[in-house]
mmCIF file of C-alpha atoms in Angstrom:
data_model
loop_
_atom_site.group_PDB
_atom_site.id
_atom_site.type_symbol
_atom_site.label_atom_id
_atom_site.label_comp_id
_atom_site.label_asym_id
_atom_site.label_seq_id
_atom_site.Cartn_x
_atom_site.Cartn_y
_atom_site.Cartn_z
ATOM 1 C CA MET A 1 -6.404 -103.872 38.883
ATOM 2 C CA PRO A 2 -3.543 -106.107 37.726
ATOM 3 C CA ARG A 3 -0.044 -105.139 38.749
ATOM 4 C CA LYS A 4 1.667 -102.705 36.385
ATOM 5 C CA ILE A 5 5.363 -101.815 36.326
ATOM 6 C CA LEU A 6 6.624 -99.376 33.692
ATOM 7 C CA ILE A 7 10.321 -99.147 32.932
ATOM 8 C CA GLY A 8 11.999 -97.041 30.276
ATOM 9 C CA PHE A 9 15.089 -95.260 29.052
ATOM 10 C CA GLY A 10 15.349 -91.500 28.811
ATOM 11 C CA ILE A 11 18.270 -90.816 26.488
ATOM 12 C CA ASP A 12 19.867 -87.374 26.813
ATOM 13 C CA VAL A 13 21.763 -86.566 23.628
ATOM 14 C CA ASP A 14 24.124 -84.114 25.314
ATOM 15 C CA ALA A 15 26.985 -84.630 22.823
ATOM 16 C CA VAL A 16 28.755 -81.344 21.982
ATOM 17 C CA ALA A 17 26.042 -79.341 23.763
ATOM 18 C CA GLY A 18 26.980 -80.907 27.077
ATOM 19 C CA TRP A 19 30.553 -79.677 26.781
ATOM 20 C CA LEU A 20 29.366 -76.204 25.778
ATOM 21 C CA GLY A 21 26.847 -75.766 28.578
ATOM 22 C CA SER A 22 27.797 -77.885 31.561
ATOM 23 C CA TYR A 23 30.972 -79.942 31.463
ATOM 24 C CA GLY A 24 33.635 -77.253 31.154
ATOM 25 C CA GLY A 25 34.963 -78.375 27.776
ATOM 26 C CA GLU A 26 33.902 -75.467 25.596
ATOM 27 C CA ASP A 27 37.530 -74.461 24.947
ATOM 28 C CA SER A 28 38.880 -77.983 24.460
ATOM 29 C CA PRO A 29 38.996 -79.516 20.959
ATOM 30 C CA LEU A 30 39.503 -82.869 22.671
ATOM 31 C CA ASP A 31 36.299 -82.589 24.694
ATOM 32 C CA ILE A 32 34.378 -81.368 21.653
ATOM 33 C CA SER A 33 35.572 -84.490 19.837
ATOM 34 C CA ARG A 34 34.086 -86.565 22.655
ATOM 35 C CA GLY A 35 30.787 -84.864 21.928
ATOM 36 C CA MET A 36 31.140 -85.833 18.282
ATOM 37 C CA PHE A 37 31.590 -89.444 19.337
ATOM 38 C CA ALA A 38 28.278 -89.289 21.206
ATOM 39 C CA GLY A 39 26.367 -88.010 18.186
ATOM 40 C CA GLU A 40 28.044 -89.979 15.423
ATOM 41 C CA VAL A 41 28.877 -93.273 17.162
ATOM 42 C CA GLY A 42 26.931 -93.499 20.426
ATOM 43 C CA VAL A 43 23.520 -92.656 18.960
ATOM 44 C CA PRO A 44 23.588 -95.347 16.216
ATOM 45 C CA ARG A 45 24.797 -97.947 18.704
ATOM 46 C CA LEU A 46 21.946 -97.184 21.096
ATOM 47 C CA LEU A 47 19.455 -97.292 18.241
ATOM 48 C CA GLU A 48 20.705 -100.779 17.372
ATOM 49 C CA LEU A 49 20.412 -101.849 21.017
ATOM 50 C CA LEU A 50 16.826 -100.623 21.305
ATOM 51 C CA GLU A 51 15.861 -102.246 18.022
ATOM 52 C CA LYS A 52 17.371 -105.542 19.178
ATOM 53 C CA TYR A 53 15.034 -105.617 22.186
ATOM 54 C CA LYS A 54 12.085 -103.843 20.493
ATOM 55 C CA ILE A 55 12.118 -101.002 23.038
ATOM 56 C CA LYS A 56 10.779 -97.519 22.366
ATOM 57 C CA ALA A 57 12.645 -94.900 24.386
ATOM 58 C CA THR A 58 12.384 -91.164 24.994
ATOM 59 C CA TRP A 59 15.212 -89.130 23.493
ATOM 60 C CA PHE A 60 15.721 -85.713 25.087
ATOM 61 C CA ILE A 61 17.504 -83.742 22.396
ATOM 62 C CA PRO A 62 19.198 -80.358 22.858
ATOM 63 C CA GLY A 63 18.604 -78.052 19.913
ATOM 64 C CA HIS A 64 22.347 -78.014 19.290
ATOM 65 C CA SER A 65 22.389 -81.802 18.918
ATOM 66 C CA LEU A 66 19.357 -81.719 16.637
ATOM 67 C CA GLU A 67 21.044 -79.261 14.274
ATOM 68 C CA THR A 68 24.563 -80.715 14.535
ATOM 69 C CA PHE A 69 23.556 -84.350 13.956
ATOM 70 C CA PRO A 70 20.503 -84.151 11.671
ATOM 71 C CA GLU A 71 20.938 -87.586 10.091
ATOM 72 C CA GLN A 72 21.363 -89.368 13.413
ATOM 73 C CA MET A 73 18.386 -87.534 14.910
ATOM 74 C CA LYS A 74 16.326 -88.357 11.830
ATOM 75 C CA ALA A 75 17.113 -92.030 12.440
ATOM 76 C CA VAL A 76 15.863 -91.658 16.033
ATOM 77 C CA ARG A 77 12.658 -90.013 14.878
ATOM 78 C CA ASP A 78 12.021 -92.467 12.061
ATOM 79 C CA ALA A 79 12.484 -95.407 14.435
ATOM 80 C CA GLY A 80 9.371 -94.227 16.278
ATOM 81 C CA HIS A 81 10.949 -93.031 19.510
ATOM 82 C CA GLU A 82 9.557 -90.161 21.578
ATOM 83 C CA LEU A 83 11.371 -86.814 21.307
ATOM 84 C CA GLY A 84 11.667 -84.450 24.271
ATOM 85 C CA LEU A 85 13.216 -81.103 25.191
ATOM 86 C CA HIS A 86 16.668 -80.654 26.742
ATOM 87 C CA GLY A 87 17.677 -77.019 26.228
ATOM 88 C CA TYR A 88 19.727 -75.807 23.266
ATOM 89 C CA SER A 89 23.383 -75.895 24.393
ATOM 90 C CA HIS A 90 22.705 -77.719 27.679
ATOM 91 C CA GLU A 91 22.498 -74.317 29.375
ATOM 92 C CA GLU A 92 22.534 -73.982 33.154
ATOM 93 C CA PRO A 93 18.982 -72.779 33.996
ATOM 94 C CA LEU A 94 20.071 -70.996 37.189
ATOM 95 C CA ALA A 95 22.635 -68.972 35.233
ATOM 96 C CA MET A 96 20.079 -67.623 32.744
ATOM 97 C CA SER A 97 17.681 -64.724 33.044
ATOM 98 C CA PRO A 98 13.934 -65.452 32.727
ATOM 99 C CA THR A 99 14.042 -63.951 29.225
ATOM 100 C CA GLN A 100 16.903 -66.217 28.189
ATOM 101 C CA GLN A 101 15.086 -69.244 29.590
ATOM 102 C CA ARG A 102 11.953 -68.351 27.653
ATOM 103 C CA ASP A 103 13.900 -67.764 24.440
ATOM 104 C CA VAL A 104 15.647 -71.140 24.692
ATOM 105 C CA LEU A 105 12.364 -72.930 25.423
ATOM 106 C CA ASP A 106 10.508 -71.183 22.587
ATOM 107 C CA HIS A 107 13.277 -71.886 20.083
ATOM 108 C CA THR A 108 13.845 -75.527 20.945
ATOM 109 C CA TYR A 109 10.106 -76.238 21.169
ATOM 110 C CA LYS A 110 9.711 -74.872 17.642
ATOM 111 C CA LEU A 111 12.739 -76.808 16.371
ATOM 112 C CA LEU A 112 11.545 -80.147 17.734
ATOM 113 C CA THR A 113 7.942 -79.618 16.617
ATOM 114 C CA GLU A 114 8.941 -78.843 13.033
ATOM 115 C CA PHE A 115 11.477 -81.675 12.980
ATOM 116 C CA ASN A 116 8.881 -84.153 14.279
ATOM 117 C CA HIS A 117 6.371 -83.431 11.488
ATOM 118 C CA GLY A 118 4.337 -80.990 13.550
ATOM 119 C CA ILE A 119 4.130 -83.144 16.689
ATOM 120 C CA PRO A 120 5.133 -80.969 19.674
ATOM 121 C CA PRO A 121 7.302 -82.372 22.475
ATOM 122 C CA LYS A 122 5.342 -83.450 25.537
ATOM 123 C CA GLY A 123 8.169 -83.601 28.072
ATOM 124 C CA ILE A 124 11.418 -82.047 29.176
ATOM 125 C CA VAL A 125 14.591 -82.781 31.088
ATOM 126 C CA ALA A 126 16.284 -79.690 32.509
ATOM 127 C CA PRO A 127 19.994 -79.650 31.607
ATOM 128 C CA TRP A 128 22.055 -81.033 34.459
ATOM 129 C CA TRP A 129 18.754 -81.695 36.291
ATOM 130 C CA GLU A 130 18.858 -78.135 37.601
ATOM 131 C CA VAL A 131 15.602 -76.191 37.741
ATOM 132 C CA SER A 132 14.979 -72.483 38.168
ATOM 133 C CA GLU A 133 12.349 -70.548 40.071
ATOM 134 C CA GLU A 134 10.743 -69.449 36.805
ATOM 135 C CA GLY A 135 11.048 -72.778 35.007
ATOM 136 C CA THR A 136 7.765 -74.422 35.959
ATOM 137 C CA LYS A 137 5.706 -71.373 34.984
ATOM 138 C CA LEU A 138 7.354 -71.339 31.569
ATOM 139 C CA LEU A 139 6.604 -75.028 31.069
ATOM 140 C CA LEU A 140 2.960 -74.535 32.042
ATOM 141 C CA GLU A 141 2.623 -71.675 29.573
ATOM 142 C CA LYS A 142 4.037 -73.955 26.873
ATOM 143 C CA GLY A 143 1.643 -76.781 27.649
ATOM 144 C CA ILE A 144 4.376 -79.241 28.645
ATOM 145 C CA GLU A 145 2.743 -82.384 30.043
ATOM 146 C CA TYR A 146 5.564 -83.912 32.066
ATOM 147 C CA ASP A 147 8.979 -83.153 33.533
ATOM 148 C CA HIS A 148 11.909 -85.403 34.413
ATOM 149 C CA SER A 149 14.123 -83.110 36.489
ATOM 150 C CA ASN A 150 13.070 -83.283 40.157
ATOM 151 C CA MET A 151 13.866 -85.810 42.864
ATOM 152 C CA SER A 152 11.266 -85.735 45.649
ATOM 153 C CA ARG A 153 10.196 -89.282 44.723
ATOM 154 C CA ASP A 154 12.014 -92.201 43.119
ATOM 155 C CA CYS A 155 9.522 -94.752 41.782
ATOM 156 C CA GLN A 156 6.143 -92.991 41.757
ATOM 157 C CA ALA A 157 4.940 -90.399 39.294
ATOM 158 C CA HIS A 158 3.212 -87.407 40.867
ATOM 159 C CA PHE A 159 2.067 -83.907 40.029
ATOM 160 C CA LEU A 160 4.920 -81.412 40.093
ATOM 161 C CA ARG A 161 4.568 -78.891 42.902
ATOM 162 C CA ASP A 162 5.631 -75.302 42.306
ATOM 163 C CA GLY A 163 6.296 -72.432 44.664
ATOM 164 C CA ASP A 164 7.957 -74.140 47.628
ATOM 165 C CA THR A 165 9.746 -71.613 49.843
ATOM 166 C CA TRP A 166 12.419 -72.141 52.466
ATOM 167 C CA THR A 167 14.655 -70.056 54.696
ATOM 168 C CA LYS A 168 18.415 -70.186 54.257
ATOM 169 C CA ILE A 169 20.743 -69.955 57.229
ATOM 170 C CA ASP A 170 22.166 -66.503 57.933
ATOM 171 C CA TYR A 171 24.973 -66.833 60.447
ATOM 172 C CA ASN A 172 25.081 -63.053 60.828
ATOM 173 C CA ALA A 173 21.532 -63.014 62.194
ATOM 174 C CA LYS A 174 19.870 -64.434 65.276
ATOM 175 C CA ALA A 175 19.112 -68.148 65.033
ATOM 176 C CA GLU A 176 15.390 -67.457 65.193
ATOM 177 C CA ALA A 177 15.665 -65.791 61.807
ATOM 178 C CA TRP A 178 16.205 -69.082 59.993
ATOM 179 C CA MET A 179 14.533 -71.682 62.197
ATOM 180 C CA LYS A 180 11.482 -72.015 59.981
ATOM 181 C CA PRO A 181 10.102 -75.031 58.087
ATOM 182 C CA LEU A 182 9.732 -75.337 54.341
ATOM 183 C CA LYS A 183 6.397 -74.098 53.038
ATOM 184 C CA ARG A 184 4.844 -76.129 50.249
ATOM 185 C CA GLY A 185 3.553 -74.511 47.099
ATOM 186 C CA LYS A 186 0.737 -75.880 44.957
ATOM 187 C CA ASP A 187 0.463 -78.872 42.661
ATOM 188 C CA THR A 188 0.534 -78.124 38.953
ATOM 189 C CA SER A 189 -0.875 -80.049 35.992
ATOM 190 C CA ILE A 190 2.621 -81.239 35.024
ATOM 191 C CA VAL A 191 3.344 -84.875 35.813
ATOM 192 C CA GLU A 192 6.738 -85.440 37.384
ATOM 193 C CA ILE A 193 8.618 -88.543 36.254
ATOM 194 C CA PRO A 194 11.243 -88.554 39.021
ATOM 195 C CA ALA A 195 14.889 -88.015 38.175
ATOM 196 C CA ASN A 196 17.480 -89.999 40.106
ATOM 197 C CA TRP A 197 21.276 -89.656 40.265
ATOM 198 C CA TYR A 198 21.419 -93.366 41.100
ATOM 199 C CA LEU A 199 19.596 -94.421 37.922
ATOM 200 C CA GLU A 200 21.820 -92.733 35.362
ATOM 201 C CA ASP A 201 25.079 -93.545 33.637
ATOM 202 C CA MET A 202 27.038 -90.323 33.185
ATOM 203 C CA THR A 203 27.949 -89.272 36.722
ATOM 204 C CA PRO A 204 29.876 -92.437 37.588
ATOM 205 C CA MET A 205 31.096 -93.432 34.145
ATOM 206 C CA MET A 206 32.257 -90.301 32.283
ATOM 207 C CA PHE A 207 35.394 -88.365 33.146
ATOM 208 C CA MET A 208 35.115 -84.557 33.167
ATOM 209 C CA LYS A 209 38.269 -82.566 33.784
ATOM 210 C CA ALA A 210 36.327 -79.623 35.225
ATOM 211 C CA SER A 211 34.465 -81.706 37.829
ATOM 212 C CA PRO A 212 36.469 -82.321 41.023
ATOM 213 C CA ASN A 213 34.542 -85.502 41.862
ATOM 214 C CA SER A 214 34.508 -86.859 38.323
ATOM 215 C CA HIS A 215 35.182 -90.583 38.009
ATOM 216 C CA GLY A 216 34.895 -92.087 34.560
ATOM 217 C CA TRP A 217 36.390 -95.474 35.326
ATOM 218 C CA VAL A 218 33.668 -96.984 37.515
ATOM 219 C CA ALA A 219 33.052 -100.543 36.316
ATOM 220 C CA PRO A 220 29.704 -100.941 34.535
ATOM 221 C CA GLN A 221 29.121 -104.022 36.679
ATOM 222 C CA ALA A 222 28.898 -101.764 39.750
ATOM 223 C CA ILE A 223 26.196 -99.636 38.128
ATOM 224 C CA GLU A 224 24.419 -102.743 36.875
ATOM 225 C CA GLN A 225 24.222 -104.106 40.415
ATOM 226 C CA LEU A 226 23.044 -100.750 41.761
ATOM 227 C CA TRP A 227 20.193 -100.675 39.247
ATOM 228 C CA LYS A 228 19.299 -104.304 39.919
ATOM 229 C CA ASP A 229 19.230 -103.789 43.679
ATOM 230 C CA THR A 230 17.057 -100.698 43.310
ATOM 231 C CA PHE A 231 14.621 -102.501 41.033
ATOM 232 C CA THR A 232 14.553 -105.564 43.307
ATOM 233 C CA TYR A 233 13.545 -103.438 46.295
ATOM 234 C CA PHE A 234 10.762 -101.696 44.365
ATOM 235 C CA TYR A 235 9.562 -105.020 42.951
ATOM 236 C CA ARG A 236 9.329 -106.433 46.485
ATOM 237 C CA GLU A 237 7.868 -103.388 48.262
ATOM 238 C CA GLU A 238 5.698 -101.538 45.718
ATOM 239 C CA LYS A 239 2.639 -102.928 43.965
ATOM 240 C CA ASP A 240 2.860 -100.608 40.967
ATOM 241 C CA PHE A 241 5.805 -98.365 40.157
ATOM 242 C CA ILE A 242 7.836 -96.742 37.433
ATOM 243 C CA PHE A 243 11.548 -97.167 36.798
ATOM 244 C CA PRO A 244 12.867 -94.322 34.597
ATOM 245 C CA ILE A 245 16.549 -94.699 33.705
ATOM 246 C CA SER A 246 18.572 -91.811 32.253
ATOM 247 C CA ILE A 247 21.393 -92.677 29.867
ATOM 248 C CA HIS A 248 23.585 -90.786 27.414
ATOM 249 C CA PRO A 249 25.135 -91.872 24.100
ATOM 250 C CA ASP A 250 28.318 -90.240 25.414
ATOM 251 C CA VAL A 251 28.551 -93.087 27.963
ATOM 252 C CA SER A 252 26.094 -95.809 27.026
ATOM 253 C CA GLY A 253 27.425 -95.772 23.487
ATOM 254 C CA ARG A 254 30.662 -97.285 24.823
ATOM 255 C CA PRO A 255 31.115 -101.043 24.250
ATOM 256 C CA GLN A 256 31.440 -102.017 27.904
ATOM 257 C CA VAL A 257 28.256 -100.132 28.836
ATOM 258 C CA ILE A 258 26.269 -101.555 25.909
ATOM 259 C CA LEU A 259 27.127 -105.043 27.119
ATOM 260 C CA MET A 260 25.936 -104.063 30.592
ATOM 261 C CA LEU A 261 22.671 -102.675 29.189
ATOM 262 C CA GLU A 262 22.079 -105.929 27.318
ATOM 263 C CA ARG A 263 22.490 -107.919 30.518
ATOM 264 C CA PHE A 264 20.252 -105.542 32.445
ATOM 265 C CA ILE A 265 17.471 -105.554 29.834
ATOM 266 C CA GLU A 266 17.492 -109.343 29.677
ATOM 267 C CA TRP A 267 17.388 -109.547 33.489
ATOM 268 C CA ILE A 268 14.472 -107.098 33.679
ATOM 269 C CA ASN A 269 12.579 -109.143 31.108
ATOM 270 C CA THR A 270 12.576 -112.163 33.417
ATOM 271 C CA HIS A 271 10.150 -110.356 35.765
ATOM 272 C CA ASP A 272 6.378 -110.547 35.504
ATOM 273 C CA HIS A 273 4.141 -107.485 35.010
ATOM 274 C CA VAL A 274 6.956 -105.358 33.533
ATOM 275 C CA GLN A 275 6.372 -103.224 30.452
ATOM 276 C CA TRP A 276 8.895 -101.063 28.587
ATOM 277 C CA ALA A 277 7.461 -97.592 28.036
ATOM 278 C CA THR A 278 8.312 -94.086 26.942
ATOM 279 C CA PHE A 279 8.258 -91.359 29.563
ATOM 280 C CA HIS A 280 5.126 -89.867 28.010
ATOM 281 C CA GLU A 281 3.429 -93.246 28.357
ATOM 282 C CA MET A 282 4.423 -93.273 32.041
ATOM 283 C CA ALA A 283 2.946 -89.802 32.505
ATOM 284 C CA GLN A 284 -0.241 -90.639 30.649
ATOM 285 C CA ASP A 285 -0.668 -93.856 32.610
ATOM 286 C CA PHE A 286 -0.374 -91.865 35.840
ATOM 287 C CA ARG A 287 -3.094 -89.478 34.666
ATOM 288 C CA ASP A 288 -5.316 -92.398 33.675
ATOM 289 C CA ARG A 289 -4.762 -94.339 36.889
ATOM 290 C CA ARG A 290 -4.442 -91.646 39.555
ATOM 291 C CA GLY A 291 -7.161 -92.074 42.077
ATOM 292 C CA SER A 292 -7.337 -95.805 41.349
ATOM 293 C CA GLU A 293 -6.640 -97.878 44.425
ATOM 294 C CA GLY A 294 -3.183 -99.363 44.238
ATOM 295 C CA TRP A 295 -1.446 -96.959 41.865
ATOM 296 C CA ALA A 296 0.018 -94.640 44.459
ATOM 297 C CA GLY A 297 -0.544 -97.387 46.998
ATOM 298 C CA GLU A 298 -1.216 -97.149 50.699
ATOM 299 C CA LYS A 299 2.499 -96.775 51.395
ATOM 300 C CA GLU A 300 2.730 -93.653 49.249
ATOM 301 C CA VAL A 301 -0.358 -92.173 50.904
ATOM 302 C CA ARG A 302 1.213 -92.699 54.330
ATOM 303 C CA VAL A 303 4.398 -91.018 53.152
ATOM 304 C CA GLU A 304 2.420 -87.993 51.979
ATOM 305 C CA ALA A 305 0.681 -87.819 55.342
ATOM 306 C CA ARG A 306 3.995 -87.842 57.219
ATOM 307 C CA LEU A 307 5.406 -85.128 54.999
#
């Protein structure tokens, strides 16, 4: 089969929801105003960028953002982009009860389906890329086809495994109590499009007062080089691979980051065999090609054997 490299943007419209659920700005009018910038300024700028390069992206939209910025989200939908789930108020999954998790998933699934003319969302990004013990079961019950929240791979799609168990250290017990290996669970039908802290914009380029390691002033050129180096390695070492990038209008709607994204897109487009794709297209391509020689590649098979 000919070489195939799929690259795409997952755009998390955190906006006000991010400050309510994760960033520690729920009591700050200033931080809420930063969320307004994301919805009212960042989203239109990213839409213009994607239209300029004729790229279809996947927009993961919290229910709060959908209802707070209906006109901007309508523009996203009408431009033909994929819509995915991202909680309601960017809630921390590990802080919620199973009932709360189910209620948020049910509500946001219904919101996005009705908003998208009856087309249900196929994929999800867990807020803050944090997943709960119950989360995968809830997604399976909902018929979700792919997830973009886990990090056991970086450039290869795979079936999400559920039910791994491990033993935490208990310094009050004998050492033999915790010296046990991780036990793997079972593969599910959900395709995992790997998440990656090194292929996203927010962590290095957005200041959060509540985060002790928050930066916010990292030069976009540093992130640009990081992404280029990562892609260059994959392009050299992997026959086929995916390159999912996570961005946010909160950050990538800023002028200096838009200019960086333009340079990066134009650089990517100089490579052969590269196609821009939505995350659902990446997941569907994995389903279509899994088992075909060369998709996972011999290297990936060897890695699985070692693990």
